[in-house]
Short mmCIF file of C-alpha atoms in Angstrom, two decimals:
data_model
loop_
_atom_site.label_atom_id
_atom_site.label_comp_id
_atom_site.label_asym_id
_atom_site.label_seq_id
_atom_site.Cartn_x
_atom_site.Cartn_y
_atom_site.Cartn_z
CA MET A 95 3.52 0.50 17.19
CA SER A 96 3.15 4.14 18.04
CA ARG A 97 0.99 6.72 16.40
CA LEU A 98 1.62 10.45 16.13
CA GLN A 99 -0.63 11.25 19.08
CA ASP A 100 1.00 8.57 21.26
CA PRO A 101 4.70 8.53 20.40
CA HIS A 102 5.86 6.84 23.62
CA ARG A 103 3.60 3.80 23.49
CA PRO A 104 5.81 0.67 23.65
CA PHE A 105 5.92 -1.35 20.46
CA PHE A 106 6.14 -4.71 22.26
CA PRO A 107 3.53 -4.64 25.07
CA PHE A 108 4.16 -8.32 25.87
CA GLY A 109 7.94 -8.42 25.75
CA ASN A 110 10.39 -8.75 22.91
CA PRO A 111 9.41 -11.51 20.48
CA PHE A 112 12.83 -11.44 18.85
CA LYS A 113 14.30 -13.37 21.75
CA MET A 114 12.44 -16.25 20.13
CA ILE A 115 13.97 -15.86 16.69
CA SER A 116 17.37 -14.27 17.25
CA PRO A 117 20.21 -16.44 15.95
CA LYS A 118 22.04 -15.87 19.24
CA GLY A 119 22.34 -19.01 21.29
CA SER A 120 22.23 -21.31 18.28
CA GLN A 121 24.74 -20.93 15.50
CA LEU A 122 23.15 -21.13 12.05
CA SER A 123 24.88 -23.28 9.49
CA SER A 124 26.79 -21.42 6.79
CA ARG A 125 24.13 -22.38 4.24
CA LEU A 126 21.23 -21.10 6.34
CA LYS A 127 23.12 -17.94 7.26
CA SER A 128 23.87 -17.34 3.58
CA LEU A 129 20.18 -17.73 2.65
CA LEU A 130 19.08 -15.37 5.43
CA ASP A 131 21.77 -12.79 4.66
CA ALA A 132 20.83 -12.78 0.96
CA PHE A 133 17.15 -12.25 1.76
CA GLU A 134 17.82 -9.42 4.21
CA GLU A 135 20.36 -7.69 1.95
CA THR A 136 17.86 -7.74 -0.91
CA LEU A 137 15.15 -6.36 1.37
CA ALA A 138 17.46 -3.57 2.54
CA GLU A 139 18.29 -2.65 -1.07
CA ARG A 140 14.60 -2.48 -1.98
CA LEU A 141 13.87 -0.25 1.00
CA ARG A 142 16.81 1.96 0.07
CA LYS A 143 15.49 2.40 -3.48
CA LEU A 144 12.07 3.36 -2.14
CA ASN A 145 13.56 6.28 -0.24
CA PRO A 146 12.76 9.20 -2.57
CA LYS A 147 15.60 11.54 -3.46
CA ASP A 148 13.05 14.33 -3.87
CA LYS A 149 10.32 14.61 -1.24
CA SER A 150 7.91 15.76 -3.95
CA ASP A 151 7.99 12.20 -5.29
CA VAL A 152 6.27 10.89 -2.15
CA LEU A 153 2.75 9.76 -3.03
CA SER A 154 3.19 10.24 -6.73
CA LEU A 155 1.45 7.40 -8.53
CA SER A 156 4.77 6.27 -10.01
CA TRP A 157 6.30 5.99 -6.50
CA MET A 158 3.24 4.11 -5.24
CA LYS A 159 3.50 1.70 -8.19
CA PHE A 160 7.17 1.14 -7.36
CA ALA A 161 6.21 0.46 -3.73
CA VAL A 162 3.71 -2.25 -4.72
CA GLU A 163 6.24 -3.76 -7.13
CA SER A 164 8.66 -3.96 -4.22
CA LEU A 165 6.09 -5.84 -2.11
CA CYS A 166 5.43 -8.27 -4.96
CA GLU A 167 9.14 -8.99 -5.32
CA THR A 168 9.64 -9.41 -1.57
CA HIS A 169 6.70 -11.79 -1.31
CA ASN A 170 8.20 -13.84 -4.15
CA ASP A 171 11.53 -13.81 -2.30
CA VAL A 172 9.82 -15.33 0.74
CA LYS A 173 8.37 -18.11 -1.42
CA THR A 174 11.80 -18.74 -2.97
CA LEU A 175 13.39 -18.83 0.48
CA ILE A 176 10.87 -21.42 1.67
CA THR A 177 11.83 -23.60 -1.30
CA ASP A 178 15.56 -23.08 -0.70
CA LEU A 179 15.17 -23.96 2.98
CA GLU A 180 13.79 -27.33 1.91
CA LEU A 181 11.25 -26.99 4.67
CA PRO A 182 8.20 -28.94 3.51
CA VAL A 183 4.80 -27.64 4.54
CA SER A 184 4.19 -30.86 6.45
CA ASP A 185 7.04 -29.82 8.78
CA TRP A 186 5.62 -26.37 9.43
CA ASP A 187 4.51 -25.67 12.95
CA GLU A 188 0.73 -25.24 13.11
CA LYS A 189 1.21 -21.70 14.43
CA TRP A 190 3.28 -20.79 11.38
CA ARG A 191 0.59 -22.08 9.05
CA ASP A 192 -2.17 -20.28 10.90
CA MET A 193 -0.13 -17.07 10.89
CA TYR A 194 0.50 -17.26 7.13
CA LEU A 195 -3.16 -17.99 6.34
CA ASP A 196 -4.41 -15.20 8.60
CA ILE A 197 -1.98 -12.66 7.19
CA SER A 198 -2.83 -13.59 3.61
CA VAL A 199 -6.56 -13.06 4.21
CA LYS A 200 -5.90 -9.62 5.68
CA LEU A 201 -3.66 -8.67 2.75
CA LEU A 202 -6.34 -9.75 0.28
CA ASP A 203 -8.87 -7.58 2.11
CA ILE A 204 -6.50 -4.61 1.94
CA CYS A 205 -5.86 -5.16 -1.78
CA ILE A 206 -9.60 -5.18 -2.46
CA ALA A 207 -10.04 -1.94 -0.50
CA PHE A 208 -7.18 -0.17 -2.30
CA SER A 209 -8.30 -1.40 -5.71
CA SER A 210 -11.86 -0.20 -5.08
CA GLU A 211 -10.55 3.25 -4.15
CA LEU A 212 -8.29 3.52 -7.18
CA THR A 213 -11.12 2.46 -9.46
CA ARG A 214 -13.46 4.94 -7.79
CA LEU A 215 -11.00 7.79 -8.34
CA ASN A 216 -10.45 6.77 -11.94
CA GLN A 217 -14.18 7.02 -12.62
CA GLY A 218 -13.71 10.74 -12.21
CA HIS A 219 -11.84 10.80 -15.51
CA LEU A 220 -15.15 10.41 -17.35
CA LEU A 221 -16.51 13.44 -15.52
CA LEU A 222 -13.46 15.48 -16.48
CA LYS A 223 -13.74 14.43 -20.12
CA TRP A 224 -17.38 15.55 -20.08
CA VAL A 225 -16.31 18.86 -18.52
CA LEU A 226 -13.79 19.45 -21.29
CA HIS A 227 -16.30 18.46 -23.97
CA ASN A 228 -18.81 21.02 -22.70
CA LEU A 229 -16.25 23.76 -22.17
CA LYS A 230 -15.16 23.70 -25.80
CA SER A 231 -18.50 25.16 -26.92
CA ASN A 232 -18.47 27.97 -24.34
CA THR A 233 -22.26 28.42 -24.50
CA SER A 234 -24.24 29.21 -21.37
CA GLU A 235 -26.05 25.86 -21.53
CA GLN A 236 -22.83 23.91 -21.92
CA LEU A 237 -21.19 25.86 -19.11
CA VAL A 238 -24.02 24.82 -16.79
CA ARG A 239 -23.43 21.18 -17.73
CA ALA A 240 -19.69 21.58 -17.26
CA ARG A 241 -20.21 23.10 -13.82
CA SER A 242 -22.50 20.24 -12.82
CA SER A 243 -19.92 17.64 -13.91
CA LEU A 244 -17.15 19.53 -12.18
CA ASP A 245 -19.18 19.68 -8.95
CA SER A 246 -19.66 15.92 -9.19
CA TRP A 247 -15.93 15.40 -9.67
CA ARG A 248 -15.04 17.57 -6.69
CA GLN A 249 -17.53 15.70 -4.56
CA LEU A 250 -16.12 12.38 -5.75
CA ILE A 251 -12.52 13.09 -4.80
CA ARG A 252 -13.48 14.47 -1.39
CA SER A 253 -15.84 11.65 -0.42
CA LYS A 254 -14.65 8.79 1.80
CA ASN A 255 -14.47 5.11 0.97
CA PRO A 256 -15.61 2.96 3.95
CA ARG A 257 -13.47 0.06 2.72
CA VAL A 258 -10.36 2.21 3.09
CA ASP A 259 -11.47 3.38 6.54
CA ASN A 260 -11.68 -0.27 7.61
CA CYS A 261 -8.04 -0.79 6.63
CA GLY A 262 -6.94 0.84 9.88
CA THR A 263 -8.34 -2.04 11.92
CA ILE A 264 -6.80 -4.62 9.58
CA LEU A 265 -3.39 -2.93 9.80
CA ASP A 266 -3.58 -2.84 13.59
CA ASP A 267 -4.21 -6.60 13.54
CA LEU A 268 -1.22 -7.10 11.27
CA VAL A 269 0.97 -5.12 13.65
CA VAL A 270 -0.04 -7.48 16.44
CA SER A 271 0.91 -10.41 14.19
CA LEU A 272 4.47 -9.07 14.07
CA ASP A 273 4.84 -10.81 17.44
CA LEU A 274 6.12 -13.99 15.81
CA PRO A 275 5.55 -17.54 17.06
CA LYS A 276 8.43 -19.53 18.50
CA ALA A 277 10.61 -21.68 16.29
CA LYS A 278 11.66 -24.32 18.81
CA ASN A 279 14.73 -26.39 17.92
CA SER A 280 14.45 -25.38 14.28
CA ASP A 281 17.14 -23.26 12.67
CA LYS A 282 15.20 -23.35 9.42
CA GLY A 283 12.17 -22.11 11.31
CA LYS A 284 14.15 -19.23 12.77
CA VAL A 285 15.28 -18.17 9.30
CA LEU A 286 11.71 -18.38 8.01
CA MET A 287 10.35 -16.33 10.94
CA ARG A 288 12.95 -13.59 10.42
CA ALA A 289 12.14 -13.41 6.72
CA MET A 290 8.41 -13.33 7.44
CA TYR A 291 8.96 -10.47 9.86
CA GLY A 292 10.81 -8.47 7.22
CA PHE A 293 8.07 -9.00 4.67
CA LYS A 294 5.32 -8.13 7.15
CA ALA A 295 7.05 -5.01 8.45
CA ALA A 296 7.56 -3.65 4.93
CA THR A 297 3.99 -4.58 3.97
CA VAL A 298 2.35 -3.00 7.01
CA PHE A 299 4.41 0.17 6.62
CA LEU A 300 3.64 0.64 2.93
CA CYS A 301 -0.03 -0.29 3.29
CA SER A 302 -0.40 2.26 6.08
CA ILE A 303 0.96 4.91 3.69
CA PHE A 304 -1.63 3.97 1.07
CA ALA A 305 -4.39 3.99 3.69
CA ALA A 306 -3.35 7.44 4.89
CA ALA A 307 -3.17 8.77 1.33
CA PHE A 308 -6.58 7.40 0.30
CA SER A 309 -8.33 8.42 3.52
CA GLY A 310 -6.56 11.74 4.02
CA SER A 311 -6.06 10.78 7.66
CA VAL A 312 -2.72 10.96 9.45
CA ASN A 313 -4.08 8.49 11.98
CA LYS A 314 -3.68 5.71 9.41
CA LEU A 315 0.11 6.16 9.40
CA LEU A 316 2.08 3.67 11.49
CA ASP A 317 5.53 4.06 13.01
CA LEU A 318 7.16 0.66 13.42
CA ASN A 319 10.20 0.19 15.64
CA VAL A 320 12.31 -2.45 13.94
CA PRO A 321 14.97 -3.89 16.31
CA ASP A 322 18.64 -3.44 15.43
CA THR A 323 19.02 -7.24 15.32
CA PHE A 324 17.87 -6.90 11.70
CA SER A 325 20.51 -5.73 9.24
CA TRP A 326 17.92 -3.69 7.31
CA ALA A 327 16.57 -1.86 10.40
CA HIS A 328 18.49 1.39 9.83
CA THR A 329 17.44 1.58 6.17
CA PHE A 330 13.83 0.93 7.17
CA ARG A 331 13.87 3.68 9.81
CA ASP A 332 15.33 6.20 7.36
CA LEU A 333 12.63 5.41 4.80
CA GLN A 334 9.86 5.53 7.37
CA MET A 335 11.04 8.82 8.86
CA ASN A 336 11.34 10.54 5.46
CA VAL A 337 8.09 9.29 3.93
CA ASN A 338 5.89 9.51 7.02
CA GLY A 339 7.31 12.93 7.83
CA GLU A 340 6.46 14.25 4.37
CA ILE A 341 2.95 12.79 4.43
CA ARG A 342 2.27 14.29 7.86
CA SER A 343 3.47 17.64 6.56
CA ILE A 344 1.10 17.43 3.57
CA LEU A 345 -1.88 16.34 5.63
CA SER A 346 -1.31 18.87 8.40
CA SER A 347 -1.19 21.74 5.88
CA GLY A 348 -4.77 20.99 4.86
CA THR A 349 -4.10 22.18 1.32
CA GLY A 350 -5.05 20.17 -1.71
CA THR A 351 -5.29 16.41 -2.04
CA VAL A 352 -2.55 13.97 -1.06
CA LEU A 353 -1.95 12.10 -4.32
CA LYS A 354 0.34 14.26 -6.46
CA GLU A 355 -1.36 13.73 -9.82
CA LEU A 356 -4.79 14.19 -8.27
CA ASP A 357 -3.68 17.43 -6.64
CA ALA A 358 -2.33 18.69 -9.98
CA VAL A 359 -5.79 18.23 -11.51
CA ASP A 360 -7.46 19.85 -8.52
CA VAL A 361 -5.28 22.96 -8.81
CA ILE A 362 -6.34 23.46 -12.44
CA VAL A 363 -9.99 22.81 -11.62
CA LYS A 364 -9.91 25.52 -8.97
CA LYS A 365 -8.47 27.92 -11.54
CA LEU A 366 -11.15 27.07 -14.11
CA TYR A 367 -14.11 27.10 -11.76
CA PRO A 368 -14.64 30.92 -11.60
CA TRP A 369 -14.74 31.07 -15.41
CA ILE A 370 -17.26 28.25 -15.50
CA GLN A 371 -19.44 30.06 -12.97
CA ASP A 372 -19.24 33.57 -14.39
CA GLY A 373 -18.33 33.06 -18.03
CA VAL A 374 -15.15 33.92 -19.91
CA ALA A 375 -14.38 37.53 -20.70
CA HIS A 376 -13.15 38.31 -24.22
CA GLY A 377 -9.65 39.18 -23.02
CA GLU A 378 -9.32 35.92 -21.08
CA ILE A 379 -10.15 33.46 -23.84
CA GLU A 380 -6.54 32.49 -24.56
CA VAL A 381 -5.73 31.96 -20.88
CA PHE A 382 -8.93 29.95 -20.48
CA GLN A 383 -8.07 27.72 -23.45
CA ASN A 384 -4.56 27.16 -22.11
CA SER A 385 -6.04 26.07 -18.78
CA MET A 386 -8.33 23.66 -20.58
CA SER A 387 -5.31 22.13 -22.31
CA GLU A 388 -3.54 21.86 -18.96
CA LEU A 389 -6.55 20.09 -17.50
CA GLU A 390 -6.72 17.64 -20.38
CA ARG A 391 -3.04 16.73 -19.99
CA ALA A 392 -3.19 16.48 -16.19
CA ALA A 393 -6.39 14.41 -16.28
CA GLY A 394 -4.86 12.03 -18.82
CA LYS A 395 -1.73 11.61 -16.71
CA LEU A 396 -3.86 10.95 -13.61
CA SER A 397 -6.00 8.36 -15.36
CA LEU A 398 -2.98 6.55 -16.81
CA GLY A 399 -1.23 6.50 -13.43
CA LEU A 400 -4.32 5.12 -11.72
CA ASP A 401 -4.71 2.42 -14.39
CA VAL A 402 -1.12 1.27 -13.92
CA LEU A 403 -1.37 1.29 -10.12
CA ILE A 404 -4.63 -0.70 -10.24
CA MET A 405 -2.88 -3.37 -12.29
CA GLU A 406 0.03 -3.48 -9.85
CA VAL A 407 -2.28 -3.88 -6.83
CA ASP A 408 -4.09 -6.62 -8.75
CA SER A 409 -0.73 -8.35 -9.32
CA PHE A 410 0.01 -8.26 -5.60
CA PHE A 411 -3.48 -9.66 -4.89
CA LYS A 412 -2.82 -12.56 -7.26
CA ILE A 413 0.63 -13.28 -5.78
CA VAL A 414 -0.79 -13.43 -2.25
CA LEU A 415 -3.76 -15.53 -3.37
CA THR A 416 -1.56 -17.93 -5.34
CA GLY A 417 0.75 -18.40 -2.35
CA ARG A 418 -2.20 -19.03 -0.08
CA ASP A 419 -3.73 -21.55 -2.48
CA ALA A 420 -0.40 -23.36 -2.82
CA LEU A 421 -0.09 -23.69 0.94
CA LEU A 422 -3.64 -25.02 1.28
CA CYS A 423 -3.08 -27.54 -1.53
CA ASN A 424 0.15 -28.75 0.09
CA LEU A 425 -1.56 -29.08 3.45
CA ARG A 426 -4.36 -31.13 1.91
CA ALA A 427 -1.87 -33.33 0.05
CA ALA A 428 0.08 -33.89 3.27
CA GLY A 429 -3.11 -34.73 5.13
CA THR A 430 -2.48 -31.95 7.68
CA PHE A 431 -5.34 -29.71 6.58
CA SER A 432 -8.56 -30.08 8.50
CA GLU A 433 -11.73 -28.07 8.59
CA PRO A 434 -12.68 -25.63 9.89
CA MET A 435 -9.59 -23.91 8.47
CA LEU A 436 -11.89 -21.88 6.26
CA ALA A 437 -10.73 -19.27 3.82
CA SER A 438 -12.15 -15.79 3.81
CA ASN A 439 -14.68 -15.00 1.16
CA VAL A 440 -12.19 -12.51 -0.25
CA GLU A 441 -10.87 -15.38 -2.35
CA HIS A 442 -14.14 -15.38 -4.25
CA GLN A 443 -14.18 -11.63 -4.85
CA ALA A 444 -12.76 -10.02 -7.94
CA VAL A 445 -10.52 -7.04 -7.51
CA ARG A 446 -12.44 -4.06 -8.78
#
């Protein structure tokens, strides 16, 4: 991992873990190679589709929804691969199980943080509706109320969510977990470890984008160096370079908010604010009313986009939780689960 302020920091401080999982030295059977190739080709295609043709699409709510959908599909692909490998949980190395359980807890924590932030931002829609309600009367009393609600909205979108700030530490831990455990004398294990690496790399990268967008901090962005031993490495690097580069450009400019639909609302609010403070002159009434209509449309689009993204993050939460529960049930049934392999209390929290 390297961050913007430390671009030359080595990604593998303890050596190259891919010596452990590279197919070199042990020829995979045609069936196993076919399963691995299919997984990696599908992952590469998903990464390719995430690469926006227009940079302005980066951090639009529709692009972010597509990104979470991609993670959901890739996680399901990993579960399908495990089934196709015919590798029963009882045959899993203990390190693999511990890795999967630890990663799943961290992903659940991240989902809860992102969902809380999306819900928090969506609460601002009520403030904007109240602003529009008061502006329609254009009386001095109603303008005061509108200004108060607008001040509350501006404070809301510029305040920080401590749960999102904590995501940086969780993501750093996930980067460390990219150093995969050995798969001794197990071709099936090597295939599983390579697939798990692909899923984790894509997940860490996309979650770091969300964390940077929600926190407004470029320090949350991660630059992962995927080795060329992976067929999807070039596609991943292209996506990472384009998206991270655009986000750094937005954040370094210091203008507006990062989320596209949120920024669109903020631009209109800034235009309306002088009128709300000083009143609307007779010759400006039509322009003022047009701006109100723009705000209503932009606020509705923002709220709808946040609603959809919240549901998608919730879907990812449920997929991760279901996979974790299935593993724990299989371990108990096989008699290989022993306390204290305790689950995080995130499993008992509802996504808000």
